[in-house]
């Protein structure tokens, strides 16, 4: 009556098996497109971006002052100021002004006196190149402005514009179909009496967008194997990846595995982690397919442990910071031996340093995600971590 | 001929003076709008968001198994299994299924035998509430789903949908006009021979969008005081803040201060920091106006030190993570006493720990921003920091 779990994989095994199969299927082969550079913020470069012109492409004054030939200042001394004539000997320039071919140095205003109009005096000789910004100082022509597989930040757009690069070859945004399933679920805004609101779709959509994927949210499907099969089949035609929400527990509605198996290979059913252990990972038509557990925190862990690394591997680029802090665990946490436990925690800054408070809340508790500052991973070799131990916490950023 | 600087303010003085004046002008008074919750990711809540229905709003099975009245299991023992009849004694349920009014407990599949159809045996009595997810376990009706002044994350959207909240009151996105100026500048894509590409507009646009503001990029203006005046005047009508790019040095083209002074009060001209010291801060028509230095790194520092805190104060909410790491400075950095120095640095992870490499590059070097992993602040009391010292670095995230 109930399908038994396939033997559970460890987290590392599950990732390696899934990513390995997708690698062999060619899913990580870069697919690129060209976009105007001003619209490229947040996209990922497909190759090194080379300067088409030097930055700066003109020699420029690096200070406000006068531009001249350095040799014209020979003999100026503190006790014997040298007088120069505008036009004949120098030109007034401001920071950033391009220099004429004749000028090879800039003397800054602070070092000058202007006893009368069009005349200035200086008390120190200068040298060629003084306060001159040379061509290509920032980026030489042909030099690398931004490496391959980098997220495009605003300063990279500015540098590209400066370097004459107006279009960027970037990796395409993978299109991901999300299929929420569950006869017990309904539209949150139009809920029938005995139904629960379907809310994981919003979790998927938000994180996929943040991680540079384009989500499509399929209408909610009941636990109808035929309907789910059709949706997955159509999704594999039109999308780069298909995620099926819920339907992965040991219960009667365990269709996901059968459906995914019909179109491809199920590589993993069950991962020794908590929350999120009933995750199903497969490859169909050369594309990632996934059955995602329905409890919100389990969904979140699955996104964090499989979808984010999938997309980071696709882009060969980190898509989210993984900053950590260390602190003292305020309360003992228990975990199952042989299973990685993901504990949501709050941070408290005290005079004795950082204290880490595990948050109560089951895998069903969205509140524990919202209130958390970060996540503590209890390794599978440990049955828990005692209060007072020093632990490392990965920080969230909303 | 040249306006002298107003006395330079310290960074803290400059921020306090500007924010104080804007506070008195009422600029930080919350302005709100209502948006569909599914479109609210990244927005900032205006007030506490309260649950309109409990989450969950129905009692539910917390495991796959059978739902029943706990008293029906009385007498079951390991050596004397109790047989129950489907329909009469129990109903098969899966995780998440709502419970009927009669049921008050769930027994999980692992604890059951099914000797024949519609019959099960259990070997242990259960108690009321066992594996029952109570109403409001995650959020009670009327409870706080998300506090005021919080960035809306995908999990908050999911929680709102669950809690019957379909619209959110959020703070409006401030509209910011950016006016790039400089007769020496031109359109990067259509550059005349002696002009430099205008690129700071892209820096402004990118960061303002990231920080939940709506930027408008004005066409580049020459150093024409009348034209800049008109643009600022129109901008103060149509926008919530006006930033004038460049034109803040001691040079001839120093119009920004005069223009801003015409429409309001210039509070700060010159801040003891580097890069970025010639920044101009004012209030006009009750709105922030700012003259931003033209060197890209100076522009970046000004955004980071004034525009980001301005918007964070507007939202009463952090808009960007400020994660720090500590490491050993690999090379002595020099700084001017009395000036905060912002040094771009690269991190190197070594067997001896984290090494911090200051990056060469003047305030004009976009390359130093692109290559940097973070920023090291040399306090104004120090004339530098010696190689080998332990320093704290604020990390970038592209």
Short mmCIF file of C-alpha atoms in Angstrom, two decimals, chain A:
data_model
loop_
_atom_site.label_atom_id
_atom_site.label_comp_id
_atom_site.label_asym_id
_atom_site.label_seq_id
_atom_site.Cartn_x
_atom_site.Cartn_y
_atom_site.Cartn_z
CA UNK A 1 0.00 0.00 0.00
CA UNK A 2 2.76 2.48 0.80
CA UNK A 3 6.00 2.72 -1.11
CA UNK A 4 8.90 2.29 1.26
CA UNK A 5 11.57 4.97 1.17
CA UNK A 6 14.53 4.30 -1.03
CA UNK A 7 17.55 4.08 1.21
CA UNK A 8 18.15 7.59 2.50
CA UNK A 9 21.17 9.38 1.08
CA UNK A 10 23.37 11.70 3.09
CA UNK A 11 23.15 15.35 2.13
CA UNK A 12 26.53 15.25 0.40
CA UNK A 13 25.66 12.02 -1.45
CA UNK A 14 22.32 13.43 -2.59
CA UNK A 15 23.90 16.61 -3.94
CA UNK A 16 26.73 14.72 -5.64
CA UNK A 17 24.38 12.19 -7.24
CA UNK A 18 21.96 14.84 -8.53
CA UNK A 19 24.56 17.31 -9.74
CA UNK A 20 26.63 14.49 -11.28
CA UNK A 21 23.68 13.23 -13.30
CA UNK A 22 22.81 16.76 -14.42
CA UNK A 23 26.44 17.36 -15.37
CA UNK A 24 26.39 14.24 -17.55
CA UNK A 25 23.07 15.34 -19.04
CA UNK A 26 24.73 18.62 -20.05
CA UNK A 27 22.38 20.78 -17.99
CA UNK A 28 25.22 22.94 -16.66
CA UNK A 29 26.55 23.75 -20.15
CA UNK A 30 26.43 27.56 -20.31
CA UNK A 31 23.53 29.08 -22.23
CA UNK A 32 24.03 32.75 -22.87
CA UNK A 33 22.30 35.82 -24.19
CA UNK A 34 23.32 39.40 -24.85
CA UNK A 35 21.70 42.22 -22.86
CA UNK A 36 22.27 45.98 -22.72
CA UNK A 37 24.77 46.61 -19.95
CA UNK A 38 22.52 49.10 -18.17
CA UNK A 39 20.00 46.28 -17.67
CA UNK A 40 22.55 43.74 -16.51
CA UNK A 41 22.68 44.47 -12.76
CA UNK A 42 22.25 41.17 -10.91
CA UNK A 43 22.94 39.04 -14.00
CA UNK A 44 25.96 36.72 -14.22
CA UNK A 45 28.69 37.25 -16.83
CA UNK A 46 29.27 34.41 -19.29
CA UNK A 47 32.89 35.33 -20.07
CA UNK A 48 35.59 37.83 -19.22
CA UNK A 49 34.49 41.34 -20.10
CA UNK A 50 37.35 43.17 -21.86
CA UNK A 51 37.79 46.93 -22.15
CA UNK A 52 37.15 48.18 -25.69
CA UNK A 53 38.72 51.48 -24.77
CA UNK A 54 41.17 52.42 -22.05
CA UNK A 55 39.82 53.96 -18.86
CA UNK A 56 40.58 56.81 -18.83
CA UNK A 57 41.07 57.06 -22.57
CA UNK A 58 42.53 60.59 -22.28
CA UNK A 59 45.30 61.92 -20.06
CA UNK A 60 43.63 64.06 -17.44
CA UNK A 61 44.35 66.49 -14.66
CA UNK A 62 44.26 64.71 -11.31
CA UNK A 63 43.94 67.99 -9.37
CA UNK A 64 42.48 71.44 -9.83
CA UNK A 65 45.34 73.70 -10.94
CA UNK A 66 47.34 74.51 -14.03
CA UNK A 67 48.57 72.24 -16.81
CA UNK A 68 52.00 72.92 -18.34
CA UNK A 69 55.24 71.39 -19.50
CA UNK A 70 57.23 70.44 -16.42
CA UNK A 71 60.38 71.95 -17.91
CA UNK A 72 58.73 75.39 -17.79
CA UNK A 73 58.96 75.24 -13.99
CA UNK A 74 62.72 74.70 -13.83
CA UNK A 75 64.38 77.11 -11.43
CA UNK A 76 61.33 77.89 -9.28
CA UNK A 77 62.41 78.05 -5.64
CA UNK A 78 60.76 78.85 -2.37
CA UNK A 79 62.77 82.06 -2.12
CA UNK A 80 62.52 82.87 -5.82
CA UNK A 81 58.99 82.35 -7.19
CA UNK A 82 58.71 81.80 -10.91
CA UNK A 83 56.04 83.79 -12.80
CA UNK A 84 54.10 82.09 -15.57
CA UNK A 85 51.67 83.53 -18.13
CA UNK A 86 48.32 81.96 -18.91
CA UNK A 87 48.08 80.80 -22.49
CA UNK A 88 51.81 81.01 -23.12
CA UNK A 89 53.01 78.85 -20.20
CA UNK A 90 49.95 77.19 -18.72
CA UNK A 91 46.25 76.49 -18.96
CA UNK A 92 43.88 76.47 -15.95
CA UNK A 93 42.45 72.98 -15.46
CA UNK A 94 40.12 71.30 -13.04
CA UNK A 95 40.31 67.76 -11.85
CA UNK A 96 39.35 65.46 -14.70
CA UNK A 97 39.98 67.92 -17.52
CA UNK A 98 41.77 66.30 -20.43
CA UNK A 99 45.27 67.60 -21.04
CA UNK A 100 46.49 68.99 -24.35
CA UNK A 101 49.30 67.11 -26.09
CA UNK A 102 51.78 69.78 -24.94
CA UNK A 103 51.10 69.54 -21.22
CA UNK A 104 52.91 66.83 -19.23
CA UNK A 105 52.29 67.96 -15.64
CA UNK A 106 49.76 69.64 -13.37
CA UNK A 107 50.52 71.99 -10.47
CA UNK A 108 47.75 72.14 -7.92
CA UNK A 109 46.05 75.37 -6.87
CA UNK A 110 47.36 75.15 -3.31
CA UNK A 111 50.94 75.48 -4.61
CA UNK A 112 50.21 78.59 -6.64
CA UNK A 113 49.75 82.31 -6.16
CA UNK A 114 47.81 84.43 -8.60
CA UNK A 115 49.23 87.94 -8.15
CA UNK A 116 47.25 89.24 -11.12
CA UNK A 117 44.88 87.95 -13.83
CA UNK A 118 46.45 85.47 -16.23
CA UNK A 119 49.59 85.22 -14.18
CA UNK A 120 50.62 82.77 -11.57
CA UNK A 121 53.66 82.19 -9.42
CA UNK A 122 55.05 78.95 -8.14
CA UNK A 123 57.86 78.27 -5.68
CA UNK A 124 58.84 74.73 -6.58
CA UNK A 125 59.73 73.02 -9.83
CA UNK A 126 57.55 70.12 -10.88
CA UNK A 127 58.24 66.95 -12.84
CA UNK A 128 56.65 65.27 -15.89
CA UNK A 129 53.62 63.19 -14.91
CA UNK A 130 52.89 65.15 -11.70
CA UNK A 131 49.12 65.03 -11.02
CA UNK A 132 48.53 63.59 -14.50
CA UNK A 133 46.18 60.69 -14.69
CA UNK A 134 47.65 58.45 -17.40
CA UNK A 135 45.65 56.68 -20.12
CA UNK A 136 44.50 53.24 -19.02
CA UNK A 137 45.30 53.85 -15.34
CA UNK A 138 42.04 52.20 -14.27
CA UNK A 139 41.64 49.68 -17.13
CA UNK A 140 44.02 49.38 -20.08
CA UNK A 141 42.43 48.80 -23.50
CA UNK A 142 41.85 45.05 -23.82
CA UNK A 143 42.21 44.55 -20.06
CA UNK A 144 39.67 42.66 -17.99
CA UNK A 145 36.91 44.85 -16.60
CA UNK A 146 35.01 42.00 -14.98
CA UNK A 147 35.79 38.30 -14.90
CA UNK A 148 33.55 35.51 -16.14
CA UNK A 149 30.89 34.13 -13.79
CA UNK A 150 30.55 37.26 -11.71
CA UNK A 151 27.35 38.92 -10.56
CA UNK A 152 27.12 42.31 -12.24
CA UNK A 153 27.16 45.05 -9.58
CA UNK A 154 26.36 48.72 -10.28
CA UNK A 155 30.08 49.60 -10.25
CA UNK A 156 30.68 46.98 -12.96
CA UNK A 157 28.02 48.63 -15.14
CA UNK A 158 29.76 51.98 -14.64
CA UNK A 159 33.12 50.42 -15.53
CA UNK A 160 31.69 48.78 -18.66
CA UNK A 161 30.22 52.09 -19.84
CA UNK A 162 33.58 53.74 -19.23
CA UNK A 163 35.37 50.95 -21.11
CA UNK A 164 33.08 51.17 -24.15
CA UNK A 165 31.24 47.93 -23.37
CA UNK A 166 27.54 48.50 -23.97
CA UNK A 167 26.28 44.94 -24.19
CA UNK A 168 27.10 42.03 -21.96
CA UNK A 169 26.99 38.33 -22.67
CA UNK A 170 25.30 36.88 -19.61
CA UNK A 171 24.01 33.46 -18.65
CA UNK A 172 20.32 32.97 -19.36
CA UNK A 173 17.91 32.95 -16.45
CA UNK A 174 16.70 29.38 -16.00
CA UNK A 175 12.92 29.01 -16.20
CA UNK A 176 11.57 26.94 -13.34
CA UNK A 177 8.05 25.54 -13.14
CA UNK A 178 6.60 25.15 -9.65
CA UNK A 179 3.67 22.75 -9.39
CA UNK A 180 1.95 22.91 -6.00
CA UNK A 181 -0.06 19.78 -5.25
CA UNK A 182 -2.30 18.60 -2.46
CA UNK A 183 -6.03 17.84 -2.28
CA UNK A 184 -6.01 19.25 1.24
CA UNK A 185 -4.90 22.65 -0.06
CA UNK A 186 -6.75 25.60 -1.58
CA UNK A 187 -6.34 29.16 -2.76
CA UNK A 188 -5.57 31.22 0.38
CA UNK A 189 -7.92 33.98 -0.78
CA UNK A 190 -10.79 31.67 -1.58
CA UNK A 191 -10.58 28.84 0.86
CA UNK A 192 -13.15 26.08 1.20
CA UNK A 193 -14.02 25.10 4.79
CA UNK A 194 -11.76 22.09 5.24
CA UNK A 195 -8.83 23.22 3.13
CA UNK A 196 -5.47 24.69 4.11
CA UNK A 197 -4.05 27.67 2.29
CA UNK A 198 -1.38 26.83 -0.29
CA UNK A 199 1.54 29.11 0.61
CA UNK A 200 4.73 27.36 -0.47
CA UNK A 201 4.32 28.70 -4.00
CA UNK A 202 5.14 32.17 -2.67
CA UNK A 203 8.23 30.81 -0.90
CA UNK A 204 9.45 29.20 -4.14
CA UNK A 205 8.71 32.26 -6.25
CA UNK A 206 10.47 34.67 -3.93
CA UNK A 207 13.66 32.64 -3.55
CA UNK A 208 13.87 31.64 -7.19
CA UNK A 209 13.65 35.30 -8.22
CA UNK A 210 16.28 36.24 -5.66
CA UNK A 211 18.58 33.56 -7.06
CA UNK A 212 18.28 34.72 -10.65
CA UNK A 213 15.77 32.18 -11.90
CA UNK A 214 12.41 32.88 -13.51
CA UNK A 215 9.64 31.05 -11.66
CA UNK A 216 6.26 30.11 -13.11
CA UNK A 217 3.67 29.11 -10.55
CA UNK A 218 1.36 26.41 -11.90
CA UNK A 219 -2.21 26.38 -10.55
CA UNK A 220 -2.61 24.14 -7.52
CA UNK A 221 -3.31 20.50 -8.45
CA UNK A 222 -5.18 17.92 -6.39
CA UNK A 223 -3.55 14.57 -5.56
CA UNK A 224 -4.42 13.24 -9.00
CA UNK A 225 -1.57 11.31 -10.52
CA UNK A 226 -2.80 11.92 -14.06
CA UNK A 227 -3.07 15.67 -13.62
CA UNK A 228 0.37 15.90 -12.01
CA UNK A 229 1.82 13.74 -14.78
CA UNK A 230 0.42 16.03 -17.46
CA UNK A 231 1.69 19.14 -15.72
CA UNK A 232 5.19 17.67 -15.31
CA UNK A 233 5.25 16.54 -18.94
CA UNK A 234 4.23 19.97 -20.21
CA UNK A 235 6.66 21.63 -17.79
CA UNK A 236 9.58 19.57 -19.09
CA UNK A 237 8.80 20.88 -22.59
CA UNK A 238 8.58 24.54 -21.65
CA UNK A 239 10.87 24.95 -18.64
CA UNK A 240 14.45 24.27 -17.58
CA UNK A 241 13.49 22.62 -14.31
CA UNK A 242 10.32 21.34 -12.63
CA UNK A 243 9.62 21.41 -8.90
CA UNK A 244 6.63 19.52 -7.56
CA UNK A 245 5.47 20.78 -4.19
CA UNK A 246 4.47 18.37 -1.40
CA UNK A 247 3.27 14.83 -2.14
CA UNK A 248 6.56 13.38 -1.01
CA UNK A 249 5.65 11.86 2.31
CA UNK A 250 4.97 8.20 3.01
CA UNK A 251 1.24 8.89 2.77
CA UNK A 252 -1.27 7.83 0.19
CA UNK A 253 -0.68 10.88 -1.96
CA UNK A 254 2.87 9.88 -2.77
CA UNK A 255 2.63 10.43 -6.48
CA UNK A 256 5.63 12.60 -7.07
CA UNK A 257 8.14 9.79 -7.10
CA UNK A 258 6.05 7.69 -9.48
CA UNK A 259 5.43 10.65 -11.77
CA UNK A 260 9.06 11.71 -11.84
CA UNK A 261 10.16 8.11 -12.38
CA UNK A 262 7.90 7.94 -15.42
CA UNK A 263 9.73 10.76 -17.19
CA UNK A 264 13.24 10.13 -16.02
CA UNK A 265 15.36 8.74 -13.27
CA UNK A 266 14.72 9.24 -9.57
CA UNK A 267 18.20 9.45 -8.05
CA UNK A 268 17.36 10.25 -4.48
CA UNK A 269 14.26 9.68 -2.40
CA UNK A 270 14.93 10.70 1.15
CA UNK A 271 17.93 12.59 2.50
CA UNK A 272 19.23 12.18 6.04
CA UNK A 273 18.48 15.72 7.07
CA UNK A 274 15.77 17.35 9.11
CA UNK A 275 13.58 19.14 8.23
CA UNK A 276 13.29 18.14 4.59
CA UNK A 277 14.12 14.44 4.58
CA UNK A 278 11.43 13.29 2.11
CA UNK A 279 12.93 15.27 -0.79
CA UNK A 280 12.91 13.53 -4.19
CA UNK A 281 15.65 14.38 -6.71
CA UNK A 282 15.67 13.25 -10.29
CA UNK A 283 16.61 14.03 -13.85
CA UNK A 284 14.04 13.93 -16.66
CA UNK A 285 14.60 14.99 -20.27
CA UNK A 286 18.04 16.07 -19.11
CA UNK A 287 16.53 18.55 -16.66
CA UNK A 288 16.33 18.71 -12.89
CA UNK A 289 13.05 17.51 -11.39
CA UNK A 290 12.38 17.63 -7.71
CA UNK A 291 9.72 16.62 -5.25
CA UNK A 292 9.74 19.12 -2.44
CA UNK A 293 8.40 18.33 1.04
CA UNK A 294 5.37 20.36 1.99
CA UNK A 295 6.12 21.69 5.45
CA UNK A 296 7.33 25.26 4.99
CA UNK A 297 10.60 24.90 6.86
CA UNK A 298 11.26 21.65 5.01
CA UNK A 299 10.56 23.49 1.76
CA UNK A 300 12.96 26.23 2.82
CA UNK A 301 15.72 23.75 3.73
CA UNK A 302 15.25 21.98 0.41
CA UNK A 303 15.52 25.28 -1.46
CA UNK A 304 18.60 26.21 0.57
CA UNK A 305 20.35 22.84 0.26
CA UNK A 306 19.45 21.83 -3.28
CA UNK A 307 17.95 24.62 -5.38
CA UNK A 308 20.44 27.33 -4.38
CA UNK A 309 23.49 25.08 -4.99
CA UNK A 310 21.89 23.91 -8.26
CA UNK A 311 21.60 27.49 -9.49
CA UNK A 312 25.03 28.44 -8.15
CA UNK A 313 26.47 25.52 -10.08
CA UNK A 314 24.53 26.57 -13.15
CA UNK A 315 26.01 30.06 -12.88
CA UNK A 316 29.40 28.98 -11.45
CA UNK A 317 28.92 31.88 -9.09
CA UNK A 318 27.76 32.37 -5.51
CA UNK A 319 24.28 33.90 -5.51
CA UNK A 320 23.88 34.60 -1.81
CA UNK A 321 26.28 35.58 0.95
CA UNK A 322 27.13 32.88 3.47
CA UNK A 323 28.36 34.93 6.36
CA UNK A 324 28.80 33.18 9.68
CA UNK A 325 29.17 34.23 13.28
CA UNK A 326 30.29 32.25 16.32
CA UNK A 327 28.62 32.37 19.67
CA UNK A 328 27.60 30.41 22.71
CA UNK A 329 24.61 28.12 22.45
CA UNK A 330 22.08 29.26 25.05
CA UNK A 331 20.07 26.03 25.20
CA UNK A 332 20.84 22.42 24.39
CA UNK A 333 19.57 21.28 21.00
CA UNK A 334 18.70 17.68 20.31
CA UNK A 335 19.09 16.02 16.97
CA UNK A 336 18.91 12.53 15.51
CA UNK A 337 22.19 10.72 15.05
CA UNK A 338 22.81 10.15 11.37
CA UNK A 339 20.78 13.16 10.28
CA UNK A 340 21.86 16.75 9.72
CA UNK A 341 19.56 18.98 11.76
CA UNK A 342 18.88 22.55 10.66
CA UNK A 343 18.02 24.63 13.71
CA UNK A 344 16.65 28.16 13.32
CA UNK A 345 18.27 30.47 15.86
CA UNK A 346 18.10 34.00 17.17
CA UNK A 347 21.18 35.98 18.11
CA UNK A 348 21.52 37.96 21.30
CA UNK A 349 24.43 40.36 21.74
CA UNK A 350 25.43 40.41 25.41
CA UNK A 351 28.35 41.72 27.44
CA UNK A 352 29.63 38.14 27.52
CA UNK A 353 29.51 37.94 23.74
CA UNK A 354 27.07 36.50 21.27
CA UNK A 355 24.44 34.09 22.58
CA UNK A 356 22.66 31.75 20.19
CA UNK A 357 19.05 30.90 21.02
CA UNK A 358 17.48 27.92 19.25
CA UNK A 359 13.92 28.73 18.23
CA UNK A 360 11.09 26.42 19.09
CA UNK A 361 8.93 25.47 16.17
CA UNK A 362 8.42 22.42 14.07
CA UNK A 363 9.01 22.08 10.37
CA UNK A 364 5.52 23.48 9.93
CA UNK A 365 6.38 26.77 11.65
CA UNK A 366 6.80 29.64 9.23
CA UNK A 367 7.10 31.78 12.36
CA UNK A 368 10.43 30.13 13.20
CA UNK A 369 11.82 31.19 9.80
CA UNK A 370 10.53 34.73 10.10
CA UNK A 371 11.91 35.20 13.59
CA UNK A 372 15.27 33.58 12.92
CA UNK A 373 18.51 35.49 12.42
CA UNK A 374 20.30 32.46 11.08
CA UNK A 375 20.62 28.72 10.91
CA UNK A 376 22.70 26.31 12.97
CA UNK A 377 23.65 23.02 11.36
CA UNK A 378 23.99 20.08 13.74
CA UNK A 379 26.21 17.56 11.91
CA UNK A 380 24.89 14.03 11.47
CA UNK A 381 27.61 12.58 13.75
CA UNK A 382 26.14 14.46 16.72
CA UNK A 383 22.98 13.67 18.60
CA UNK A 384 22.77 17.30 19.64
CA UNK A 385 24.83 20.17 20.98
CA UNK A 386 24.95 21.09 24.66
CA UNK A 387 24.20 24.55 26.01
CA UNK A 388 27.40 26.51 26.53
CA UNK A 389 29.19 25.08 23.50
CA UNK A 390 30.59 27.47 20.91
CA UNK A 391 28.75 27.10 17.61
CA UNK A 392 28.85 28.70 14.19
CA UNK A 393 25.67 30.14 12.71
CA UNK A 394 25.02 31.05 9.09
CA UNK A 395 23.26 34.40 8.98
CA UNK A 396 20.04 35.05 7.10
CA UNK A 397 19.44 38.13 5.09
CA UNK A 398 15.76 38.81 4.35
#
